[in-house]
CSV table of C-alpha atoms in Angstrom, one decimal:
chain,number,residue,atom,x,y,z
A,1,MET,CA,-58.3,2.1,34.9
A,2,PRO,CA,-61.7,1.8,33.2
A,3,LYS,CA,-64.7,1.8,35.4
A,4,GLU,CA,-66.5,-1.5,35.9
A,5,GLY,CA,-69.0,-2.2,33.1
A,6,THR,CA,-67.4,0.2,30.6
A,7,VAL,CA,-65.6,-0.9,27.5
A,8,PRO,CA,-62.1,0.1,26.6
A,9,VAL,CA,-61.7,3.2,24.4
A,10,ILE,CA,-58.7,3.2,22.2
A,11,THR,CA,-57.1,5.8,19.9
A,12,LEU,CA,-56.7,4.6,16.3
A,13,HIS,CA,-54.6,6.0,13.5
A,14,CYS,CA,-54.9,4.3,10.2
A,15,TYR,CA,-52.4,5.4,7.6
A,16,ALA,CA,-52.9,6.0,3.9
A,17,THR,CA,-55.5,3.7,2.3
A,18,LEU,CA,-56.5,2.4,5.7
A,19,ALA,CA,-57.8,5.8,6.7
A,20,ALA,CA,-61.0,5.0,4.9
A,21,TYR,CA,-61.8,2.3,7.6
A,22,CYS,CA,-61.0,4.5,10.6
A,23,PRO,CA,-63.6,6.6,12.5
A,24,PRO,CA,-62.8,10.2,11.7
A,25,GLU,CA,-62.4,11.3,15.4
A,26,GLY,CA,-59.9,8.4,15.8
A,27,GLU,CA,-61.4,7.2,19.1
A,28,LEU,CA,-63.2,3.9,19.3
A,29,ALA,CA,-64.9,1.9,22.0
A,30,VAL,CA,-64.1,-1.8,21.6
A,31,PRO,CA,-65.7,-4.8,23.3
A,32,GLU,CA,-63.7,-6.1,26.2
A,33,SER,CA,-60.9,-8.7,25.2
A,34,THR,CA,-60.8,-7.4,21.6
A,35,ASP,CA,-57.5,-8.2,20.1
A,36,LEU,CA,-55.9,-6.5,17.0
A,37,ALA,CA,-57.3,-9.1,14.7
A,38,GLY,CA,-60.7,-8.6,16.1
A,39,LEU,CA,-60.3,-4.8,15.8
A,40,MET,CA,-59.4,-5.1,12.1
A,41,GLU,CA,-62.4,-7.4,11.5
A,42,MET,CA,-64.6,-4.9,13.3
A,43,LEU,CA,-63.3,-2.1,11.1
A,44,GLY,CA,-63.9,-4.2,8.0
A,45,ILE,CA,-60.3,-4.1,6.9
A,46,PRO,CA,-59.7,-7.0,4.5
A,47,PRO,CA,-57.1,-9.5,5.9
A,48,GLY,CA,-53.7,-8.9,4.4
A,49,GLU,CA,-54.2,-5.2,3.9
A,50,VAL,CA,-52.3,-4.3,7.1
A,51,LYS,CA,-48.6,-4.7,6.9
A,52,LEU,CA,-47.4,-3.1,10.1
A,53,ARG,CA,-49.3,-2.8,13.4
A,54,PHE,CA,-48.3,-0.9,16.5
A,55,VAL,CA,-49.8,-0.6,19.9
A,56,ASN,CA,-48.5,2.2,22.1
A,57,GLY,CA,-45.5,2.9,19.8
A,58,LYS,CA,-44.3,-0.7,19.6
A,59,GLN,CA,-44.8,-3.4,17.0
A,60,ALA,CA,-47.6,-5.7,18.0
A,61,LYS,CA,-49.1,-9.1,16.8
A,62,ASP,CA,-52.6,-9.8,15.8
A,63,ASP,CA,-53.4,-11.6,19.1
A,64,GLN,CA,-52.6,-8.5,21.3
A,65,VAL,CA,-55.6,-7.7,23.5
A,66,LEU,CA,-56.5,-4.0,23.6
A,67,ALA,CA,-56.8,-2.1,26.8
A,68,GLU,CA,-58.2,1.3,27.8
A,69,GLY,CA,-56.2,4.2,26.3
A,70,ASP,CA,-54.2,2.1,23.9
A,71,ARG,CA,-52.9,3.9,20.9
A,72,VAL,CA,-53.1,1.7,17.8
A,73,GLY,CA,-51.4,2.5,14.5
A,74,LEU,CA,-52.1,0.5,11.3
A,75,PHE,CA,-50.2,0.7,8.0
A,76,PRO,CA,-50.9,-0.8,4.6
A,77,PRO,CA,-47.9,-1.5,2.3
A,78,VAL,CA,-46.4,1.8,1.2
A,79,GLY,CA,-43.8,2.0,-1.5
A,80,GLY,CA,-44.2,5.3,-3.4
A,81,GLY,CA,-41.1,7.4,-4.2
B,1,MET,CA,0.2,21.5,-11.4
B,2,ILE,CA,1.5,23.9,-8.9
B,3,GLN,CA,3.0,23.0,-5.5
B,4,SER,CA,0.4,22.7,-2.7
B,5,GLU,CA,2.3,25.4,-0.6
B,6,THR,CA,2.0,27.8,-3.5
B,7,LEU,CA,-1.6,26.8,-4.0
B,8,LEU,CA,-2.3,27.4,-0.3
B,9,ALA,CA,-0.6,30.8,-0.5
B,10,ARG,CA,-2.7,31.8,-3.5
B,11,MET,CA,-5.8,30.6,-1.6
B,12,GLN,CA,-4.9,32.6,1.5
B,13,ALA,CA,-4.3,35.7,-0.6
B,14,LEU,CA,-7.8,35.4,-1.9
B,15,THR,CA,-9.4,34.8,1.5
B,16,ARG,CA,-11.8,37.4,3.0
B,17,GLU,CA,-13.2,37.6,6.5
B,18,GLU,CA,-17.0,37.1,6.4
B,19,PRO,CA,-19.4,37.4,9.3
B,20,CYS,CA,-20.7,34.1,10.5
B,21,ASP,CA,-24.0,33.7,12.5
B,22,GLY,CA,-23.4,33.4,16.2
B,23,GLY,CA,-19.6,33.7,16.1
B,24,SER,CA,-16.5,35.5,15.1
B,25,PRO,CA,-15.9,36.3,11.4
B,26,LEU,CA,-14.6,33.4,9.3
B,27,PRO,CA,-11.9,33.4,6.7
B,28,THR,CA,-13.9,32.7,3.6
B,29,LEU,CA,-13.2,31.9,-0.1
B,30,SER,CA,-15.7,32.9,-2.7
B,31,GLU,CA,-17.1,30.5,-5.4
B,32,GLU,CA,-15.6,32.8,-8.0
B,33,HIS,CA,-12.1,32.6,-6.6
B,34,LEU,CA,-12.3,28.9,-6.1
B,35,SER,CA,-13.4,28.5,-9.8
B,36,ALA,CA,-10.6,30.7,-10.9
B,37,LEU,CA,-8.1,28.7,-8.9
B,38,SER,CA,-9.5,25.5,-10.3
B,39,ARG,CA,-9.1,26.7,-13.9
B,40,GLU,CA,-5.6,28.1,-13.2
B,41,THR,CA,-4.2,25.0,-11.4
B,42,GLY,CA,-6.2,22.1,-12.9
B,43,GLN,CA,-7.2,21.1,-9.4
B,44,GLY,CA,-10.8,19.9,-8.9
B,45,MET,CA,-13.3,22.0,-7.0
B,46,ARG,CA,-13.7,19.3,-4.4
B,47,GLU,CA,-9.9,19.1,-3.7
B,48,LEU,CA,-9.8,22.9,-3.4
B,49,GLN,CA,-12.7,23.0,-1.0
B,50,VAL,CA,-11.1,20.3,1.1
B,51,LEU,CA,-7.7,22.1,1.1
B,52,ALA,CA,-9.4,25.3,2.2
B,53,LEU,CA,-11.3,23.7,5.0
B,54,ARG,CA,-8.2,21.9,6.2
B,55,HIS,CA,-6.5,25.3,6.6
B,56,GLY,CA,-9.4,27.0,8.4
B,57,ILE,CA,-10.8,28.6,5.3
B,58,THR,CA,-14.5,28.2,4.6
B,59,PRO,CA,-15.8,28.1,1.1
B,60,ALA,CA,-18.5,30.8,1.2
B,61,ARG,CA,-21.1,28.4,-0.1
B,62,TYR,CA,-20.9,26.5,3.2
B,63,LEU,CA,-21.1,29.5,5.5
B,64,ARG,CA,-24.7,28.7,6.5
B,65,ASN,CA,-23.8,25.1,7.2
B,66,PHE,CA,-21.9,26.4,10.2
B,67,ARG,CA,-22.0,25.9,13.1
B,68,GLU,CA,-24.2,22.9,13.1
B,69,LEU,CA,-21.5,21.3,11.0
B,70,THR,CA,-17.9,21.9,11.9
B,71,SER,CA,-15.2,22.3,9.2
B,72,GLY,CA,-14.2,18.7,10.1
B,73,ASP,CA,-17.8,17.6,9.4
B,74,GLN,CA,-17.8,19.5,6.1
B,75,GLU,CA,-14.5,18.0,5.1
B,76,ARG,CA,-15.8,14.5,6.0
B,77,LEU,CA,-18.9,15.1,3.9
B,78,LEU,CA,-16.8,16.1,0.9
B,79,SER,CA,-14.8,12.9,1.3
B,80,SER,CA,-17.9,10.7,1.6
B,81,ARG,CA,-19.5,8.5,-1.0
B,82,ALA,CA,-23.3,8.3,-0.9
B,83,GLY,CA,-25.3,5.7,-2.9
B,84,LEU,CA,-28.6,6.9,-4.2
B,85,ALA,CA,-31.0,4.4,-5.7
B,86,GLY,CA,-33.8,6.1,-7.7
B,87,LEU,CA,-33.9,9.7,-9.0
B,88,GLY,CA,-37.7,10.2,-8.9
B,89,GLY,CA,-39.6,12.0,-6.1
B,90,LEU,CA,-37.5,11.0,-3.1
B,91,GLY,CA,-34.3,10.7,-5.2
B,92,GLY,CA,-34.6,14.2,-6.7
B,93,HIS,CA,-35.0,15.9,-3.4
B,94,LEU,CA,-32.3,13.7,-1.8
B,95,LEU,CA,-29.9,14.6,-4.6
B,96,GLU,CA,-30.6,18.3,-4.2
B,97,SER,CA,-30.0,18.3,-0.4
B,98,LEU,CA,-26.9,16.1,-0.6
B,99,VAL,CA,-25.3,18.3,-3.3
B,100,ARG,CA,-26.0,21.4,-1.3
B,101,MET,CA,-24.7,19.8,1.9
B,102,GLY,CA,-21.5,19.0,0.0
B,103,VAL,CA,-21.4,15.2,0.0
B,104,GLY,CA,-18.4,14.7,-2.3
B,105,THR,CA,-19.4,11.6,-4.4
B,106,ILE,CA,-22.9,10.5,-5.1
B,107,MET,CA,-23.5,7.2,-6.9
B,108,VAL,CA,-26.9,7.4,-8.6
B,109,ALA,CA,-28.8,4.6,-10.2
B,110,ASP,CA,-32.0,5.0,-12.2
B,111,GLY,CA,-32.9,3.6,-15.6
B,112,ASP,CA,-35.9,5.8,-16.3
B,113,ARG,CA,-36.5,9.0,-18.3
B,114,PHE,CA,-38.8,11.8,-17.1
B,115,GLU,CA,-42.4,11.8,-18.1
B,116,GLU,CA,-45.3,14.2,-17.5
B,117,SER,CA,-46.7,12.3,-14.5
B,118,ASN,CA,-43.4,13.0,-12.7
B,119,LEU,CA,-43.9,16.8,-12.7
B,120,ASN,CA,-46.2,16.8,-9.6
B,121,ARG,CA,-43.3,15.9,-7.3
B,122,GLN,CA,-40.0,15.1,-8.9
B,123,LEU,CA,-37.6,17.9,-8.4
B,124,LEU,CA,-35.4,17.1,-11.4
B,125,SER,CA,-38.4,16.9,-13.8
B,126,GLU,CA,-39.2,20.0,-15.7
B,127,ARG,CA,-40.9,20.8,-19.0
B,128,ASP,CA,-37.4,20.9,-20.5
B,129,THR,CA,-36.2,17.6,-19.1
B,130,LEU,CA,-39.2,15.5,-20.2
B,131,GLY,CA,-37.8,12.5,-22.0
B,132,MET,CA,-34.3,13.0,-20.5
B,133,ALA,CA,-32.6,10.2,-18.6
B,134,LYS,CA,-33.0,10.9,-14.9
B,135,THR,CA,-29.2,10.3,-14.4
B,136,GLU,CA,-28.4,13.0,-16.9
B,137,ALA,CA,-30.7,15.5,-15.2
B,138,ALA,CA,-29.0,14.6,-11.9
B,139,ARG,CA,-25.6,15.2,-13.4
B,140,ARG,CA,-26.6,18.6,-14.8
B,141,ARG,CA,-28.3,19.7,-11.5
B,142,ALA,CA,-25.2,18.8,-9.4
B,143,ALA,CA,-22.9,20.6,-11.8
B,144,ALA,CA,-25.1,23.7,-11.7
B,145,VAL,CA,-25.4,23.8,-7.9
B,146,ASN,CA,-22.1,22.4,-6.6
B,147,PRO,CA,-19.4,21.4,-9.1
B,148,ALA,CA,-17.3,19.9,-6.2
B,149,VAL,CA,-19.8,17.0,-6.1
B,150,GLU,CA,-18.9,14.1,-8.4
B,151,ILE,CA,-21.9,12.2,-9.8
B,152,GLN,CA,-21.2,8.5,-10.7
B,153,ALA,CA,-24.3,7.4,-12.7
B,154,MET,CA,-25.8,4.1,-13.8
B,155,SER,CA,-28.7,4.5,-16.2
B,156,LEU,CA,-30.0,1.0,-15.7
B,157,THR,CA,-32.8,-0.5,-13.7
B,158,LEU,CA,-30.6,-2.6,-11.4
B,159,ASP,CA,-31.3,-6.2,-10.3
B,160,ARG,CA,-30.0,-7.6,-7.0
B,161,GLN,CA,-26.5,-8.4,-8.4
B,162,GLY,CA,-26.3,-5.0,-10.2
B,163,LEU,CA,-27.2,-3.1,-7.1
B,164,ARG,CA,-24.6,-4.9,-5.1
B,165,THR,CA,-21.9,-4.3,-7.7
B,166,PHE,CA,-22.7,-0.6,-8.3
B,167,PHE,CA,-23.1,0.4,-4.6
B,168,ARG,CA,-20.0,-1.4,-3.3
B,169,GLY,CA,-17.8,1.1,-1.5
B,170,ALA,CA,-20.6,3.5,-0.6
B,171,ASP,CA,-20.5,4.8,3.0
B,172,VAL,CA,-24.3,5.1,3.2
B,173,LEU,CA,-27.2,4.2,0.9
B,174,PHE,CA,-30.3,6.3,0.3
B,175,ASP,CA,-33.5,4.6,-0.9
B,176,GLY,CA,-35.2,6.8,-3.4
B,177,LEU,CA,-36.9,4.0,-5.1
B,178,GLY,CA,-40.6,3.7,-6.0
B,179,GLY,CA,-42.3,0.3,-5.7
B,180,VAL,CA,-42.4,-2.1,-2.8
B,181,ALA,CA,-40.4,-4.9,-4.5
B,182,VAL,CA,-37.4,-2.9,-5.5
B,183,LYS,CA,-37.2,-1.2,-2.1
B,184,LYS,CA,-37.0,-4.7,-0.5
B,185,LEU,CA,-34.1,-5.5,-2.9
B,186,LEU,CA,-32.2,-2.4,-1.8
B,187,LEU,CA,-32.6,-3.3,1.8
B,188,GLU,CA,-31.1,-6.8,1.0
B,189,CYS,CA,-28.3,-5.1,-1.0
B,190,ALA,CA,-27.4,-2.9,2.0
B,191,ARG,CA,-27.5,-5.9,4.3
B,192,ASP,CA,-25.2,-7.9,2.0
B,193,LEU,CA,-22.7,-5.1,1.6
B,194,GLY,CA,-22.8,-4.1,5.3
B,195,ILE,CA,-23.7,-0.5,4.6
B,196,PRO,CA,-26.3,1.6,6.5
B,197,VAL,CA,-29.4,2.3,4.5
B,198,ILE,CA,-32.0,5.1,5.0
B,199,SER,CA,-35.2,4.0,3.5
B,200,ALA,CA,-38.5,5.9,3.0
B,201,ALA,CA,-41.7,5.5,1.1
B,202,ALA,CA,-44.8,7.7,0.6
B,203,ALA,CA,-48.4,7.4,-0.4
B,204,GLY,CA,-50.8,10.3,-0.7
B,205,TRP,CA,-50.2,12.7,2.3
B,206,SER,CA,-48.3,10.0,4.3
B,207,CYS,CA,-44.7,8.9,4.4
B,208,ILE,CA,-42.5,6.6,6.5
B,209,VAL,CA,-38.7,6.8,7.1
B,210,THR,CA,-36.4,4.4,8.8
B,211,THR,CA,-32.6,3.8,9.2
B,212,VAL,CA,-31.2,0.3,9.0
B,213,LEU,CA,-27.7,-0.1,10.3
B,214,PRO,CA,-25.4,-3.0,9.4
B,215,GLY,CA,-26.3,-6.0,11.4
B,216,GLN,CA,-29.8,-4.8,12.1
B,217,SER,CA,-32.7,-5.9,10.0
B,218,ALA,CA,-35.8,-4.2,8.8
B,219,PRO,CA,-39.2,-5.9,9.5
B,220,PRO,CA,-39.7,-8.3,6.5
B,221,ASP,CA,-43.1,-6.6,5.9
B,222,LEU,CA,-41.8,-3.0,6.1
B,223,PHE,CA,-43.0,-2.2,2.6
B,224,GLY,CA,-45.2,-5.2,2.0
B,225,SER,CA,-44.5,-7.2,-1.2
B,226,ALA,CA,-47.1,-6.0,-3.7
B,227,GLY,CA,-49.7,-3.3,-4.3
B,228,GLY,CA,-48.4,-0.4,-2.3
B,229,ALA,CA,-51.0,2.3,-1.2
B,230,GLU,CA,-49.3,4.8,-3.6
B,231,LEU,CA,-51.0,2.9,-6.5
B,232,SER,CA,-54.4,4.1,-5.4
B,233,LEU,CA,-53.5,7.3,-3.5
B,234,GLY,CA,-50.7,8.6,-5.7
B,235,CYS,CA,-47.8,10.6,-4.2
B,236,LEU,CA,-48.0,14.2,-3.2
B,237,ALA,CA,-45.0,16.6,-3.3
B,238,PRO,CA,-45.1,17.6,0.4
B,239,ALA,CA,-45.0,14.0,1.7
B,240,ILE,CA,-42.1,13.2,-0.6
B,241,ALA,CA,-40.2,16.4,0.4
B,242,VAL,CA,-40.6,15.6,4.1
B,243,ALA,CA,-39.4,12.1,3.7
B,244,ALA,CA,-36.4,13.0,1.7
B,245,ALA,CA,-35.5,15.8,4.1
B,246,VAL,CA,-35.5,13.3,7.0
B,247,GLN,CA,-33.5,10.8,5.0
B,248,CYS,CA,-30.9,13.4,4.2
B,249,SER,CA,-30.5,14.5,7.8
B,250,GLU,CA,-30.1,10.9,8.9
B,251,GLY,CA,-27.5,10.2,6.2
B,252,VAL,CA,-25.5,13.4,7.0
B,253,ARG,CA,-25.5,12.5,10.7
B,254,LEU,CA,-24.1,9.0,9.9
B,255,LEU,CA,-21.5,10.4,7.5
B,256,CYS,CA,-20.4,12.8,10.2
B,257,GLY,CA,-20.0,10.0,12.6
B,258,ARG,CA,-23.0,10.9,14.7
B,259,LYS,CA,-25.8,8.8,16.0
B,260,PRO,CA,-28.8,8.4,13.6
B,261,ALA,CA,-32.2,9.3,15.1
B,262,LEU,CA,-34.2,6.6,13.4
B,263,ALA,CA,-32.2,3.4,13.7
B,264,GLY,CA,-34.6,0.6,14.7
B,265,LYS,CA,-37.4,3.2,14.6
B,266,LEU,CA,-40.0,4.2,12.1
B,267,LEU,CA,-41.0,7.8,11.6
B,268,ALA,CA,-44.6,7.9,10.3
B,269,VAL,CA,-45.9,11.2,9.0
B,270,ASP,CA,-49.5,11.9,8.0
B,271,LEU,CA,-49.7,15.4,6.6
B,272,SER,CA,-53.5,15.2,6.3
B,273,ARG,CA,-53.6,15.4,10.1
B,274,GLY,CA,-50.3,17.2,10.7
B,275,SER,CA,-49.1,14.1,12.7
B,276,PHE,CA,-45.6,12.9,13.2
B,277,GLU,CA,-45.1,9.7,15.2
B,278,VAL,CA,-42.1,7.5,15.9
B,279,PHE,CA,-42.6,3.8,16.4
B,280,GLU,CA,-40.2,1.2,17.6
B,281,LEU,CA,-39.5,-1.6,15.2
């Protein structure tokens, strides 16, 4: 559990083109009650560029609120072969 | 055509005991003897390999497939039909592995010819195959590596109806296509035909792989609908090779009646960080 007064720190892994928006160390402090949509806005990812989003290994929706220690994975459309 | 008992007797006479890793020596038949038997009897290489396996004789080319695969598994693979859509980066590596594993029939569809920009990653593209139809290169490669494998080729870019017609009867489908829109079409084709499909895509150093079984559905946004990341990042050979290797493993497991590892899951690989993650879909 986070200490009182601290903000949640999440681990972020942005794949392919989204890597450009991700802090290089992959860890990020987010304001309390930030959801996935808020996180993407914070990172400056244009809406519509993220096709799949995961929190702690499971698919998540934009309104999922992030908590301390969450692992977030974001994917753009990928179709190369 | 000679009687099968006579053929078996000829085969047994040509058999040699060869050491097999981690076990007792195996009765083995060399490629040279199988080819000679095929010429002599008019029997196809695949039929001869199957006959040998059924009688406890291992074609020497499969010695290192054992013991992870049993002779029953090997026989099952030889009797299987795999559909392979696309013969580019993923498709070329898939073809190579499937042929070496001994998957008996591979139905390949690709309407393209090789061009220079394919050389960075596409196994079947060589200086000498530039301009050649990808299906023709696939046929030549399969014949050169394992003549027991039959290639059924369609040199057309297939639409939805075409995919459904061509891949009817396949036991499993492999997605070797490039481009988000066509990949979506193949998923729909697999769903309509009730065939498992092993899909993958790559961009730059990253790739994703998933297995979709009949009755399951992939997320509608799995590949997006336009403008995949590969358009700006390109596609690098290592990411393509990793994805195709995982796809082949999944397919072989399915063809051998085993559980796939990635049904309802997404393997995401980012080789720029050495990271492999599995997500639930």
